């Protein structure tokens, strides 16, 4: 029963996954319909519902691929815009099935609102599979709900398994029953196994039942038993010796052979395919034929279950279980001979950013393309597996030395570094490969996997493409590995915080804006300073997800302040890694559009070293950001050894004098000269100047006399959370900005001077 029930579960999940995929494709195709877009924009419900009616005759529906019951369209706040019900549908045309799914979708935040969401439910005792697809591309302007009857897809289980099927709803009513379903009640001769399909709330929706008739096998066993009894009786009448001889050659010996075969099959399931040939009486031969037929069916079932258990459903590569099994086998075989082989651990470099930005559908397509590329590089004798997520592994018995392993790794890095073209998106991914060689790097399978993982992380953290394990790498900080996992979890679970420090216009004592500063208060480790986890995020690629979180959080907070009439500029720090991201401009554009703030109210701060790394690429990215109307600032100016000739080419609006020069300027004449010169230089180049680290009134006064535009430091306010900052707004002596005040003129003047400088450069 357990094996059949697991088979039903796997088949149900397979059909539901197929139904969800087709529902998603149908929803995505509907959103491209020009009529749908037009009527959705006009909010003409009658015309919109008429356009939706046309889609009940689409390919997925007319070919009985999907039984679509209803289409529902919502606006971005999940208010109902229109719906359409399929002809002859039992669904209530005046209600929306699965309202809980729509409520769940409306409560999502951030990038999750762009993801497809599916779920099972019952409405009026009828089971439904509902899929919600965002409308409007990267900026969701509404949502389409595709509601189907999953019973049509589940009926295919009967065809695939060749067994009678019955579907029963949660009230015990039969939704579907095979024409071959047994008419008599269940008995020992009919094996009926049922599986309950439940929704996300663990409520039963459908009961799926399969029937297997074993009466023929039972009948043959009964006939054989009768024959043996009769033969024994006749043998007693004739002679004991003759009966024993006859019994031996016609039944006992064949049955003994059959019993031995059963023991062999119990030890080794692969022997199910072997047919047993015995010479006995007619009944025993018939029993043997029935046994062979039954074992062939079991072998087919066993093979199906084994394939499901050891194959990755998305890429069709071997999964983690099969890979570890083959690794253990080759290690055991080579324990005495110490035969060399190579083990690769591979991890895609920017997969999470792509998956979060473009959705799981694009991420799945990327993983499938990656598996196809790996197959072109590796041999058929190699074992290539997907271990989970974006992590792959390869076991290569034919690669026996470092030169051969390096050659294969170079090919893998090259082919996976080529751009992916997926549904119109050009994606640059890259891969990090860790390599170990047996027996040089270890003898135990767990040891080899661990060291390959260490080598892979070293390659990723140092942009090496691939790296061999070395004993020196064992000094890899375990705390960093733990922090990486916990930082990833903190980003995904929204466990980070932003504090804000005001920037004051020095000449008029008015609040110009705030700088958003990231804080991580770990539930067990307490406060973790940014310089402890920002470099880790840059090394592991988490900096992209981290920056996106900061941008979204800061933009939403700025929009909230703007709605209250507090027109603050919010500054966010970027990393050098961010400047290498080709999708940076589009991510920022989408973020501020979702928050509803104007580009000029967002300042992006970059250190000198970040700008001077890969200068041409950085310059190209900065020009894109400048074209969007964003404010750009060079942070920690004076510590990065940048070229003034290069600085004049940068489309920046501001430079921030590093705190190391400001904090001691009232005591150190050289620091005062540096600050004075920097202010004069910046003003001559049409740039605003912000001084960091103002901690005394004397420093504030000196900066005001030197003509510094903006100031930031503990003298005015320490970095605090949004609630504490709003209290500071009410109680401080500094005034809040508004559109009517002259700060806007400061921005416009600086922008005009910047255009003149860039034209000259």
XYZ file of C-alpha atoms in Angstrom:
761
model
C 0.000 0.000 0.000
C 2.745 2.454 0.913
C 4.514 2.021 -2.441
C 1.280 2.494 -4.434
C 0.291 5.496 -2.321
C 3.686 7.103 -2.923
C 3.295 6.398 -6.644
C -0.119 8.111 -6.633
C 1.347 11.086 -4.759
C 4.183 11.465 -7.250
C 1.802 11.225 -10.205
C -0.607 13.740 -8.624
C 2.253 16.209 -8.032
C 3.435 15.675 -11.609
C -0.015 16.409 -13.059
C -0.608 19.396 -10.782
C 2.808 20.811 -11.646
C 1.980 20.385 -15.339
C -1.419 22.059 -14.788
C 0.213 24.963 -12.911
C 2.812 25.396 -15.686
C 0.129 25.403 -18.395
C -2.069 27.759 -16.349
C 0.896 30.127 -15.992
C 1.632 29.960 -19.729
C -2.030 30.623 -20.493
C -2.041 33.588 -18.112
C 1.183 34.999 -19.604
C -0.208 34.642 -23.134
C -3.450 36.394 -22.128
C -1.548 39.367 -20.691
C 0.011 39.976 -24.126
C -3.450 40.276 -25.709
C -3.750 43.876 -26.925
C -7.520 43.872 -26.369
C -7.087 42.692 -22.772
C -4.468 45.400 -22.133
C -6.648 48.067 -23.686
C -9.821 47.184 -21.772
C -7.844 46.637 -18.556
C -6.410 50.142 -18.846
C -9.854 51.623 -19.566
C -11.488 49.644 -16.713
C -14.427 48.866 -19.068
C -15.697 45.797 -17.263
C -18.164 44.622 -19.927
C -15.597 44.882 -22.728
C -12.900 43.295 -20.551
C -15.116 40.336 -19.661
C -16.074 39.935 -23.325
C -12.374 39.812 -24.235
C -11.779 37.247 -21.511
C -14.611 35.077 -22.902
C -12.646 34.707 -26.134
C -9.816 33.003 -24.260
C -12.000 30.031 -23.349
C -11.364 28.945 -26.928
C -7.575 29.073 -26.626
C -5.342 26.094 -27.423
C -4.928 24.890 -23.848
C -8.712 24.744 -23.451
C -9.936 23.411 -26.794
C -7.479 20.503 -26.783
C -8.649 19.387 -23.309
C -5.213 20.242 -21.933
C -6.832 22.400 -19.270
C -10.412 22.657 -18.073
C -10.582 26.385 -17.422
C -13.520 27.390 -15.218
C -12.952 31.078 -14.731
C -10.736 34.103 -15.471
C -10.548 36.927 -12.900
C -8.672 40.227 -13.278
C -7.692 42.454 -10.333
C -5.966 45.806 -10.134
C -2.616 46.167 -8.309
C -4.442 46.384 -4.934
C -6.439 43.197 -5.704
C -9.711 44.979 -6.297
C -11.907 43.028 -8.730
C -11.899 44.533 -12.247
C -13.710 41.805 -14.156
C -14.252 38.082 -14.497
C -15.493 35.555 -17.007
C -16.891 32.054 -16.491
C -16.454 29.224 -18.961
C -19.519 27.972 -20.860
C -21.198 25.049 -19.074
C -19.051 25.729 -16.008
C -20.430 24.802 -12.604
C -18.597 27.734 -11.030
C -20.741 30.569 -9.665
C -20.384 33.474 -12.142
C -20.989 35.974 -9.336
C -18.218 34.766 -7.028
C -14.453 34.288 -7.211
C -13.122 30.802 -6.355
C -10.136 30.570 -4.032
C -10.486 34.057 -2.436
C -7.888 33.065 0.192
C -5.211 32.750 -2.522
C -5.981 36.262 -3.764
C -5.732 37.554 -0.184
C -2.383 35.794 0.262
C -1.099 37.294 -3.000
C -2.223 40.802 -1.963
C -0.201 40.547 1.275
C 3.089 39.850 -0.485
C 5.744 42.541 -0.493
C 8.726 43.463 -2.596
C 9.866 41.156 -5.381
C 7.408 38.465 -4.203
C 4.543 40.472 -5.755
C 5.958 39.701 -9.231
C 5.992 35.946 -8.689
C 3.362 33.524 -9.922
C 1.313 31.988 -7.091
C -0.743 28.782 -7.299
C -2.934 26.925 -4.835
C -5.707 24.382 -4.402
C -9.075 25.100 -2.844
C -12.705 24.070 -2.763
C -15.667 26.290 -3.477
C -19.136 24.821 -3.160
C -17.621 21.322 -2.767
C -15.926 21.678 -6.171
C -12.119 21.430 -6.288
C -10.200 24.161 -8.077
C -6.577 24.917 -8.939
C -6.049 28.664 -9.006
C -2.989 30.439 -10.465
C -2.337 34.190 -10.082
C -0.091 35.822 -12.722
C 1.111 39.453 -12.535
C 0.112 41.745 -15.394
C 2.396 44.446 -16.699
C 5.894 42.892 -16.873
C 8.454 44.018 -14.288
C 6.001 46.543 -12.872
C 2.811 44.753 -11.875
C -0.220 46.879 -12.753
C -2.694 44.138 -11.975
C -3.133 40.408 -11.661
C -4.856 37.667 -13.663
C -6.318 34.659 -11.829
C -6.727 31.498 -13.921
C -9.086 28.994 -12.248
C -9.164 25.409 -13.562
C -10.769 22.100 -12.605
C -7.783 19.837 -11.733
C -9.850 16.661 -12.164
C -9.224 16.695 -15.940
C -5.446 16.604 -15.412
C -5.647 13.994 -12.651
C -7.604 11.666 -14.936
C -4.416 11.202 -16.984
C -2.990 9.140 -14.121
C -5.221 6.271 -15.285
C -3.707 6.345 -18.780
C -0.122 6.602 -17.509
C -0.377 3.749 -14.984
C -2.889 1.576 -16.855
C -4.946 1.135 -13.673
C -8.619 2.040 -13.039
C -9.018 5.441 -11.361
C -11.701 7.028 -9.183
C -11.889 10.642 -7.960
C -14.084 11.476 -4.946
C -14.750 14.992 -3.594
C -14.627 15.979 0.057
C -18.309 15.135 0.477
C -17.841 11.544 -0.739
C -19.378 12.205 -4.158
C -17.709 10.618 -7.174
C -16.184 13.244 -9.463
C -14.798 10.674 -11.906
C -14.735 6.865 -12.120
C -13.011 4.682 -14.699
C -15.208 2.391 -16.799
C -12.904 -0.422 -15.662
C -13.466 0.286 -11.964
C -14.342 -2.978 -10.071
C -18.124 -3.303 -9.694
C -18.064 -5.514 -6.596
C -17.007 -4.329 -3.162
C -13.355 -4.338 -2.224
C -12.138 -7.762 -1.176
C -8.860 -9.580 -0.744
C -8.747 -10.077 -4.507
C -8.916 -6.347 -5.313
C -6.203 -4.006 -4.049
C -7.537 -0.432 -3.717
C -5.141 2.310 -2.600
C -6.286 5.890 -1.959
C -4.438 9.188 -1.580
C -5.976 12.372 -0.198
C -5.148 15.610 -2.033
C -5.106 18.513 0.415
C -4.811 22.280 0.093
C -2.318 24.515 1.904
C -4.523 24.437 5.020
C -4.373 20.601 5.129
C -8.031 20.381 4.129
C -9.014 17.398 1.972
C -10.006 18.388 -1.575
C -10.023 15.127 -3.530
C -9.446 11.452 -2.842
C -7.583 9.688 -5.679
C -8.005 5.897 -5.693
C -6.408 3.175 -7.879
C -7.571 -0.458 -8.114
C -5.417 -3.489 -8.905
C -7.164 -6.837 -9.439
C -5.073 -9.726 -8.074
C -7.869 -12.303 -8.340
C -6.183 -14.153 -11.214
C -3.030 -14.643 -9.192
C -5.072 -15.814 -6.215
C -7.030 -18.248 -8.425
C -3.859 -19.803 -9.779
C -2.466 -20.162 -6.277
C -5.692 -21.852 -5.236
C -5.587 -24.238 -8.212
C -2.002 -25.152 -7.440
C -2.816 -25.825 -3.801
C -5.710 -28.091 -4.837
C -3.474 -29.965 -7.239
C -0.828 -30.546 -4.596
C -3.420 -31.920 -2.162
C -4.906 -34.241 -4.773
C -1.487 -35.431 -5.896
C -0.560 -36.137 -2.286
C -3.768 -38.161 -1.792
C -3.265 -40.223 -4.945
C 0.389 -40.802 -4.107
C -0.603 -42.220 -0.674
C -3.035 -44.647 -2.356
C -0.547 -45.820 -4.961
C 2.735 -45.851 -3.098
C 4.552 -43.491 -0.840
C 7.699 -43.748 -2.943
C 5.926 -43.069 -6.215
C 4.007 -40.162 -4.707
C 7.124 -38.622 -3.299
C 8.914 -39.004 -6.614
C 5.996 -37.558 -8.539
C 5.581 -34.700 -6.078
C 9.293 -33.928 -6.278
C 9.463 -33.693 -10.062
C 6.102 -31.979 -10.650
C 5.729 -29.553 -7.767
C 8.241 -29.547 -4.957
C 11.325 -29.002 -7.073
C 9.728 -26.248 -9.214
C 8.309 -24.567 -6.106
C 11.703 -24.753 -4.451
C 13.185 -23.060 -7.519
C 10.423 -20.436 -7.304
C 11.124 -19.925 -3.576
C 14.857 -19.510 -4.172
C 14.097 -16.950 -6.844
C 11.876 -15.040 -4.417
C 14.736 -14.925 -1.894
C 17.098 -13.624 -4.605
C 14.616 -10.941 -5.632
C 14.221 -9.875 -2.013
C 17.989 -9.319 -1.789
C 18.374 -7.670 -5.191
C 15.384 -5.845 -6.716
C 17.167 -5.608 -10.083
C 16.527 -9.367 -10.513
C 12.792 -8.724 -10.845
C 13.321 -8.619 -14.594
C 14.675 -12.181 -14.638
C 12.094 -14.744 -15.741
C 11.934 -18.102 -13.982
C 11.770 -21.233 -16.182
C 10.722 -24.460 -14.430
C 9.670 -27.901 -15.610
C 6.658 -29.096 -13.705
C 3.027 -29.896 -14.087
C 0.581 -27.631 -15.884
C -0.561 -25.840 -12.749
C 2.966 -25.098 -11.524
C 3.957 -23.885 -14.975
C 0.871 -21.650 -15.010
C 1.854 -20.366 -11.581
C 5.348 -19.645 -12.883
C 3.900 -17.776 -15.876
C 1.692 -15.710 -13.564
C 4.650 -15.040 -11.292
C 6.786 -13.886 -14.253
C 4.023 -11.537 -15.432
C 3.585 -10.110 -11.949
C 7.344 -9.588 -11.409
C 7.642 -7.835 -14.785
C 4.944 -5.367 -13.702
C 6.687 -4.868 -10.362
C 10.009 -4.324 -12.170
C 8.434 -1.616 -14.319
C 6.914 0.015 -11.241
C 10.217 -0.243 -9.345
C 12.071 1.341 -12.262
C 9.601 4.236 -12.395
C 9.903 4.886 -8.669
C 13.703 4.611 -8.786
C 13.894 7.119 -11.642
C 11.732 9.554 -9.710
C 13.813 9.067 -6.572
C 17.194 9.650 -8.233
C 16.472 12.234 -10.965
C 16.184 16.008 -10.620
C 12.725 16.836 -12.002
C 13.733 20.240 -13.429
C 17.010 19.446 -15.247
C 16.647 15.645 -15.638
C 20.173 15.312 -14.249
C 20.990 12.876 -11.436
C 20.042 14.352 -8.059
C 21.992 14.582 -4.799
C 21.075 11.041 -3.652
C 22.270 9.364 -6.855
C 25.457 11.468 -6.968
C 26.428 10.522 -3.395
C 25.652 6.876 -4.130
C 27.972 6.818 -7.159
C 30.676 8.726 -5.279
C 30.531 6.223 -2.411
C 30.718 3.330 -4.867
C 33.787 4.609 -6.687
C 35.498 5.438 -3.378
C 34.864 1.912 -2.059
C 36.122 0.323 -5.285
C 39.297 2.406 -5.224
C 40.122 2.093 -1.517
C 42.842 -0.486 -2.166
C 43.916 0.551 -5.658
C 43.759 4.318 -4.939
C 42.671 4.957 -8.535
C 42.671 8.703 -9.253
C 39.535 10.609 -10.285
C 38.341 14.231 -10.151
C 35.406 15.752 -8.259
C 33.995 19.200 -9.176
C 31.662 21.380 -7.086
C 30.014 24.188 -9.111
C 27.900 27.152 -8.002
C 26.398 29.829 -10.286
C 27.538 33.348 -9.373
C 24.522 35.628 -9.925
C 21.625 33.194 -9.938
C 19.751 34.586 -6.894
C 19.758 38.127 -8.317
C 18.288 36.873 -11.607
C 15.794 34.612 -9.833
C 14.583 37.411 -7.521
C 14.470 40.054 -10.262
C 12.965 38.147 -13.187
C 11.129 35.369 -11.341
C 11.434 31.631 -10.756
C 10.272 30.846 -14.287
C 13.335 32.536 -15.807
C 15.492 30.990 -13.046
C 14.235 27.501 -13.914
C 14.903 28.066 -17.618
C 18.427 29.231 -16.758
C 19.086 26.070 -14.716
C 17.832 23.901 -17.580
C 20.104 25.712 -20.039
C 23.025 25.321 -17.620
C 22.497 21.550 -17.448
C 22.403 21.372 -21.252
C 25.689 23.294 -21.517
C 27.363 21.050 -18.941
C 26.378 17.987 -20.972
C 28.219 19.390 -23.998
C 31.452 19.734 -22.000
C 31.436 16.572 -19.877
C 31.596 12.976 -21.085
C 28.886 10.326 -20.970
C 31.039 8.379 -18.501
C 31.013 11.342 -16.091
C 28.247 11.820 -13.522
C 26.852 15.348 -13.647
C 24.253 16.155 -10.973
C 22.203 19.029 -9.648
C 22.604 19.003 -5.859
C 19.959 21.671 -5.266
C 19.281 25.335 -6.022
C 22.045 26.600 -8.348
C 24.610 24.063 -7.116
C 25.939 21.366 -9.462
C 28.591 18.641 -9.104
C 30.523 16.388 -11.486
C 32.335 13.080 -10.898
C 34.945 12.319 -13.583
C 36.674 8.916 -13.390
C 38.659 9.578 -16.576
C 40.264 12.806 -15.260
C 43.315 11.680 -13.284
C 45.597 14.723 -12.900
C 45.555 18.456 -12.230
C 46.250 19.435 -15.867
C 43.273 17.466 -17.128
C 41.024 18.826 -14.378
C 42.109 22.417 -15.109
C 41.357 21.935 -18.812
C 37.832 20.666 -18.114
C 37.208 23.402 -15.511
C 38.315 26.094 -17.987
C 35.826 24.772 -20.532
C 33.040 24.803 -17.951
C 33.843 28.370 -16.852
C 34.012 29.560 -20.470
C 30.752 27.976 -21.626
C 28.785 29.088 -18.552
C 30.189 32.627 -18.824
C 28.668 33.045 -22.293
C 25.450 35.143 -22.181
C 22.148 33.323 -21.748
C 19.304 34.476 -23.999
C 16.059 33.586 -22.207
C 12.709 35.020 -23.313
C 14.313 38.192 -24.605
C 16.563 38.692 -21.559
C 20.342 38.662 -22.024
C 21.757 37.260 -18.785
C 25.400 37.044 -17.681
C 25.806 34.432 -14.976
C 29.257 32.894 -14.515
C 30.266 29.990 -12.294
C 32.720 29.152 -9.500
C 34.271 25.664 -9.536
C 36.016 23.834 -6.682
C 38.222 20.841 -7.616
C 39.564 17.908 -5.612
C 41.578 14.940 -6.892
C 41.359 11.468 -5.379
C 43.396 10.192 -3.577
C 45.647 13.284 -3.333
C 43.014 15.434 -1.591
C 41.313 12.705 0.460
C 39.987 9.154 0.578
C 36.585 9.538 2.236
C 33.586 10.709 0.177
C 32.427 13.219 2.815
C 35.959 14.591 3.101
C 36.209 14.991 -0.667
C 32.855 16.804 -0.883
C 33.758 19.123 1.990
C 37.107 20.050 0.463
C 35.604 20.569 -2.985
C 33.114 22.933 -1.336
C 35.950 24.850 0.374
C 37.793 25.181 -2.952
C 34.608 26.384 -4.649
C 34.040 29.113 -2.033
C 37.657 30.205 -2.413
C 37.191 30.503 -6.178
C 33.950 32.495 -5.687
C 35.379 34.858 -3.067
C 38.464 35.600 -5.167
C 36.860 35.725 -8.648
C 39.090 32.842 -9.730
C 36.614 30.927 -11.893
C 37.995 27.623 -10.578
C 40.353 26.600 -7.786
C 41.983 23.396 -6.539
C 41.750 22.443 -2.888
C 44.828 23.196 -0.805
C 45.399 22.462 2.874
C 45.967 26.184 3.455
C 42.334 26.784 2.571
C 41.267 24.938 5.719
C 41.971 28.172 7.571
C 38.818 29.482 5.901
C 36.923 31.257 8.637
C 34.047 29.041 9.773
C 32.383 32.108 11.230
C 32.308 33.699 7.778
C 30.603 30.620 6.333
C 28.040 30.759 9.124
C 27.546 34.501 8.710
C 27.039 34.073 4.963
C 24.165 31.653 5.512
C 22.670 33.807 8.278
C 23.027 37.013 6.230
C 21.214 35.367 3.329
C 18.437 34.363 5.708
C 18.333 37.863 7.244
C 17.853 39.431 3.783
C 15.140 36.970 2.784
C 13.269 37.334 6.112
C 13.554 41.140 6.267
C 15.549 40.993 9.530
C 17.887 43.931 8.759
C 17.379 47.559 9.795
C 18.083 50.987 8.341
C 19.191 53.919 10.476
C 19.232 57.443 9.105
C 21.638 60.359 9.763
C 20.565 63.868 8.710
C 22.525 66.036 6.235
C 22.198 69.756 7.082
C 22.543 72.736 4.729
C 25.219 74.626 6.662
C 24.518 78.179 5.462
C 20.838 78.137 6.511
C 20.620 75.383 9.137
C 18.018 73.485 7.136
C 17.664 69.691 6.822
C 18.590 68.723 3.269
C 18.260 64.931 3.479
C 19.423 61.775 5.239
C 21.921 59.004 4.623
C 20.560 55.455 5.005
C 22.974 53.312 7.047
C 22.560 49.532 7.233
C 22.364 47.820 10.631
C 22.271 44.103 11.464
C 21.259 43.101 14.981
C 21.735 39.338 15.060
C 19.308 37.487 17.397
C 22.231 35.579 18.966
C 25.418 37.521 18.127
C 23.958 40.948 18.810
C 25.052 43.980 16.791
C 27.292 43.082 13.832
C 29.089 46.127 12.361
C 28.775 46.721 8.600
C 32.526 46.300 8.035
C 32.127 42.701 9.304
C 29.411 41.624 6.864
C 29.556 44.035 3.870
C 32.898 42.579 2.593
C 31.427 39.088 3.063
C 28.384 40.089 1.010
C 30.672 41.449 -1.725
C 32.732 38.249 -1.812
C 29.755 35.885 -1.957
C 27.561 37.870 -4.370
C 24.959 38.652 -1.674
C 25.756 42.366 -2.106
C 23.274 42.590 -4.996
C 20.353 41.266 -2.934
C 21.513 43.365 0.041
C 21.664 46.570 -2.026
C 18.244 45.862 -3.506
C 16.807 45.473 0.010
C 18.349 48.777 1.135
C 17.085 50.608 -1.985
C 13.545 49.294 -1.549
C 13.418 50.029 2.195
C 14.925 53.509 1.920
C 12.715 54.453 -1.049
C 9.541 53.365 0.767
C 10.574 55.393 3.834
C 11.301 58.448 1.669
C 7.880 58.113 0.002
C 6.238 57.993 3.452
C 8.019 61.185 4.529
C 7.125 62.905 1.239
C 3.454 62.024 1.766
C 3.710 63.879 5.107
C 5.162 66.948 3.392
C 8.762 66.245 4.513
C 10.656 66.452 1.202
C 13.927 64.776 2.186
C 16.622 63.469 -0.121
C 17.687 59.921 0.861
C 21.249 58.724 0.186
C 22.108 55.029 -0.291
C 25.625 53.573 -0.478
C 26.635 51.392 -3.448
C 29.469 48.864 -3.694
C 32.010 48.410 -6.472
C 30.256 45.094 -7.160
C 27.017 46.993 -7.839
C 28.690 49.037 -10.586
C 29.535 45.773 -12.389
C 25.897 44.687 -12.416
C 24.434 45.333 -15.902
C 20.914 45.360 -14.419
C 21.641 48.038 -11.771
C 19.929 50.912 -13.612
C 16.781 48.905 -14.365
C 16.570 47.651 -10.755
C 16.826 51.210 -9.380
C 14.311 52.522 -11.919
C 11.805 49.831 -10.952
C 12.424 50.395 -7.221
C 11.769 54.145 -7.182
C 8.799 53.700 -9.505
C 7.229 51.232 -7.097
C 7.911 53.515 -4.134
C 6.557 56.547 -6.008
C 9.436 58.972 -5.424
C 11.106 61.302 -7.901
C 14.657 60.347 -9.036
C 16.168 63.615 -7.779
C 15.213 62.648 -4.215
C 17.558 59.630 -4.278
C 21.343 60.028 -3.946
C 23.695 57.126 -4.687
C 27.007 57.306 -2.787
C 30.100 55.516 -4.144
C 33.594 55.444 -2.695
C 36.556 56.649 -4.738
C 37.973 53.129 -4.852
C 34.697 51.754 -6.214
C 34.647 54.338 -9.007
C 38.324 53.816 -9.856
C 37.852 50.012 -10.206
C 37.147 49.155 -13.852
C 36.786 52.845 -14.618
C 35.270 52.606 -18.110
C 32.510 50.242 -16.999
C 31.895 52.389 -13.913
C 31.726 55.534 -16.050
C 29.184 53.909 -18.388
C 27.001 52.817 -15.444
C 27.202 56.254 -13.802
C 26.101 57.973 -17.022
C 23.039 55.696 -17.168
C 22.159 56.575 -13.559
C 22.731 60.281 -14.204
C 20.430 60.179 -17.234
C 17.674 58.877 -14.951
C 17.913 62.084 -12.861
C 19.475 60.524 -9.775
C 21.930 62.419 -7.542
C 25.447 60.890 -7.521
C 28.021 61.405 -4.773
C 31.674 60.389 -4.296
C 31.988 59.203 -0.677
C 35.136 59.299 1.532
C 36.782 61.761 -0.854
C 40.490 62.207 -0.217
C 41.237 58.611 0.761
C 40.987 56.834 -2.586
C 43.848 58.383 -4.563
C 41.597 59.155 -7.514
C 42.786 61.049 -10.553
C 41.469 64.621 -10.768
C 41.608 64.311 -14.552
C 39.261 61.334 -14.292
C 37.085 62.952 -11.619
C 36.119 65.788 -13.960
C 34.641 63.211 -16.363
C 32.357 61.693 -13.724
C 28.690 62.797 -13.884
C 28.560 63.272 -10.097
C 26.735 65.994 -8.192
C 28.554 65.901 -4.873
C 31.727 64.887 -3.070
C 31.832 63.988 0.625
C 34.980 64.915 2.518
C 36.122 61.962 4.607
C 35.609 62.283 8.373
C 39.331 61.712 9.011
C 40.030 65.243 7.691
C 37.034 66.953 9.339
C 37.285 65.607 12.886
C 40.731 67.123 13.566
C 40.610 70.192 11.302
C 40.228 72.537 14.287
C 43.500 71.142 15.698
C 45.496 70.119 12.616
C 46.358 72.896 10.165
C 47.094 70.411 7.382
C 43.607 68.932 7.697
C 42.117 72.422 7.491
C 44.098 73.135 4.312
C 42.924 69.862 2.761
C 39.281 70.628 3.599
C 39.552 74.200 2.297
C 41.208 73.050 -0.939
C 38.661 70.308 -1.473
C 35.751 72.744 -1.053
C 37.300 75.227 -3.509
C 38.085 72.453 -5.998
C 34.558 71.020 -5.813
C 32.865 74.407 -6.212
C 35.054 75.224 -9.202
C 33.915 71.936 -10.772
C 30.241 72.632 -10.037
C 29.920 70.093 -7.228
C 28.191 70.283 -3.852
C 30.366 69.445 -0.836
C 29.289 67.453 2.209
C 31.567 67.242 5.249
C 31.282 64.072 7.342
C 32.291 63.640 10.980
C 31.198 67.029 12.378
C 31.325 66.475 16.135
C 31.870 69.966 17.562
C 30.358 73.409 17.148
C 33.824 74.739 16.288
C 34.092 72.391 13.324
C 30.597 73.451 12.202
C 31.571 77.130 12.370
C 34.823 76.583 10.436
C 32.988 74.690 7.679
C 30.385 77.434 7.442
C 33.145 80.036 7.058
C 34.819 77.887 4.375
C 31.557 77.768 2.375
C 30.854 74.059 2.780
C 27.357 73.231 1.485
C 26.226 70.327 3.680
C 27.283 68.793 6.983
C 26.753 65.445 8.665
C 27.865 64.230 12.103
C 27.171 63.588 15.776
C 27.041 67.353 16.477
C 23.675 67.448 14.695
C 22.380 63.904 15.136
C 23.613 60.333 15.453
C 22.257 57.661 13.086
C 18.832 56.572 14.430
C 15.863 54.575 13.183
C 12.980 56.242 11.350
C 10.775 56.620 14.425
C 13.502 58.269 16.504
C 14.419 60.518 13.570
C 10.832 61.760 13.281
C 10.934 62.689 16.982
C 14.195 64.537 16.278
C 12.462 66.455 13.464
C 9.939 67.775 15.969
C 12.398 68.664 18.726
C 15.554 69.841 16.921
C 16.401 73.421 16.026
C 16.954 72.545 12.373
C 14.126 73.336 9.941
C 12.516 70.826 7.576
C 12.629 71.307 3.777
C 9.711 72.035 1.453
C 9.291 72.812 -2.239
C 8.929 76.507 -1.553
C 12.334 76.818 0.084
C 15.651 77.524 -1.715
C 17.196 74.004 -1.491
C 15.686 73.195 -4.887
C 17.652 76.075 -6.365
C 20.858 74.598 -4.905
C 20.175 71.322 -6.747
C 19.348 73.056 -10.057
C 22.453 75.272 -9.906
C 24.741 72.327 -9.226
C 23.192 70.341 -12.073
C 23.726 73.173 -14.577
C 27.381 73.485 -13.505
C 27.802 69.720 -13.837
C 26.544 69.787 -17.433
C 29.063 72.509 -18.311
C 31.891 70.524 -16.687
C 31.016 67.311 -18.542
C 30.771 69.156 -21.877
C 34.265 70.579 -21.356
C 35.640 67.165 -20.297
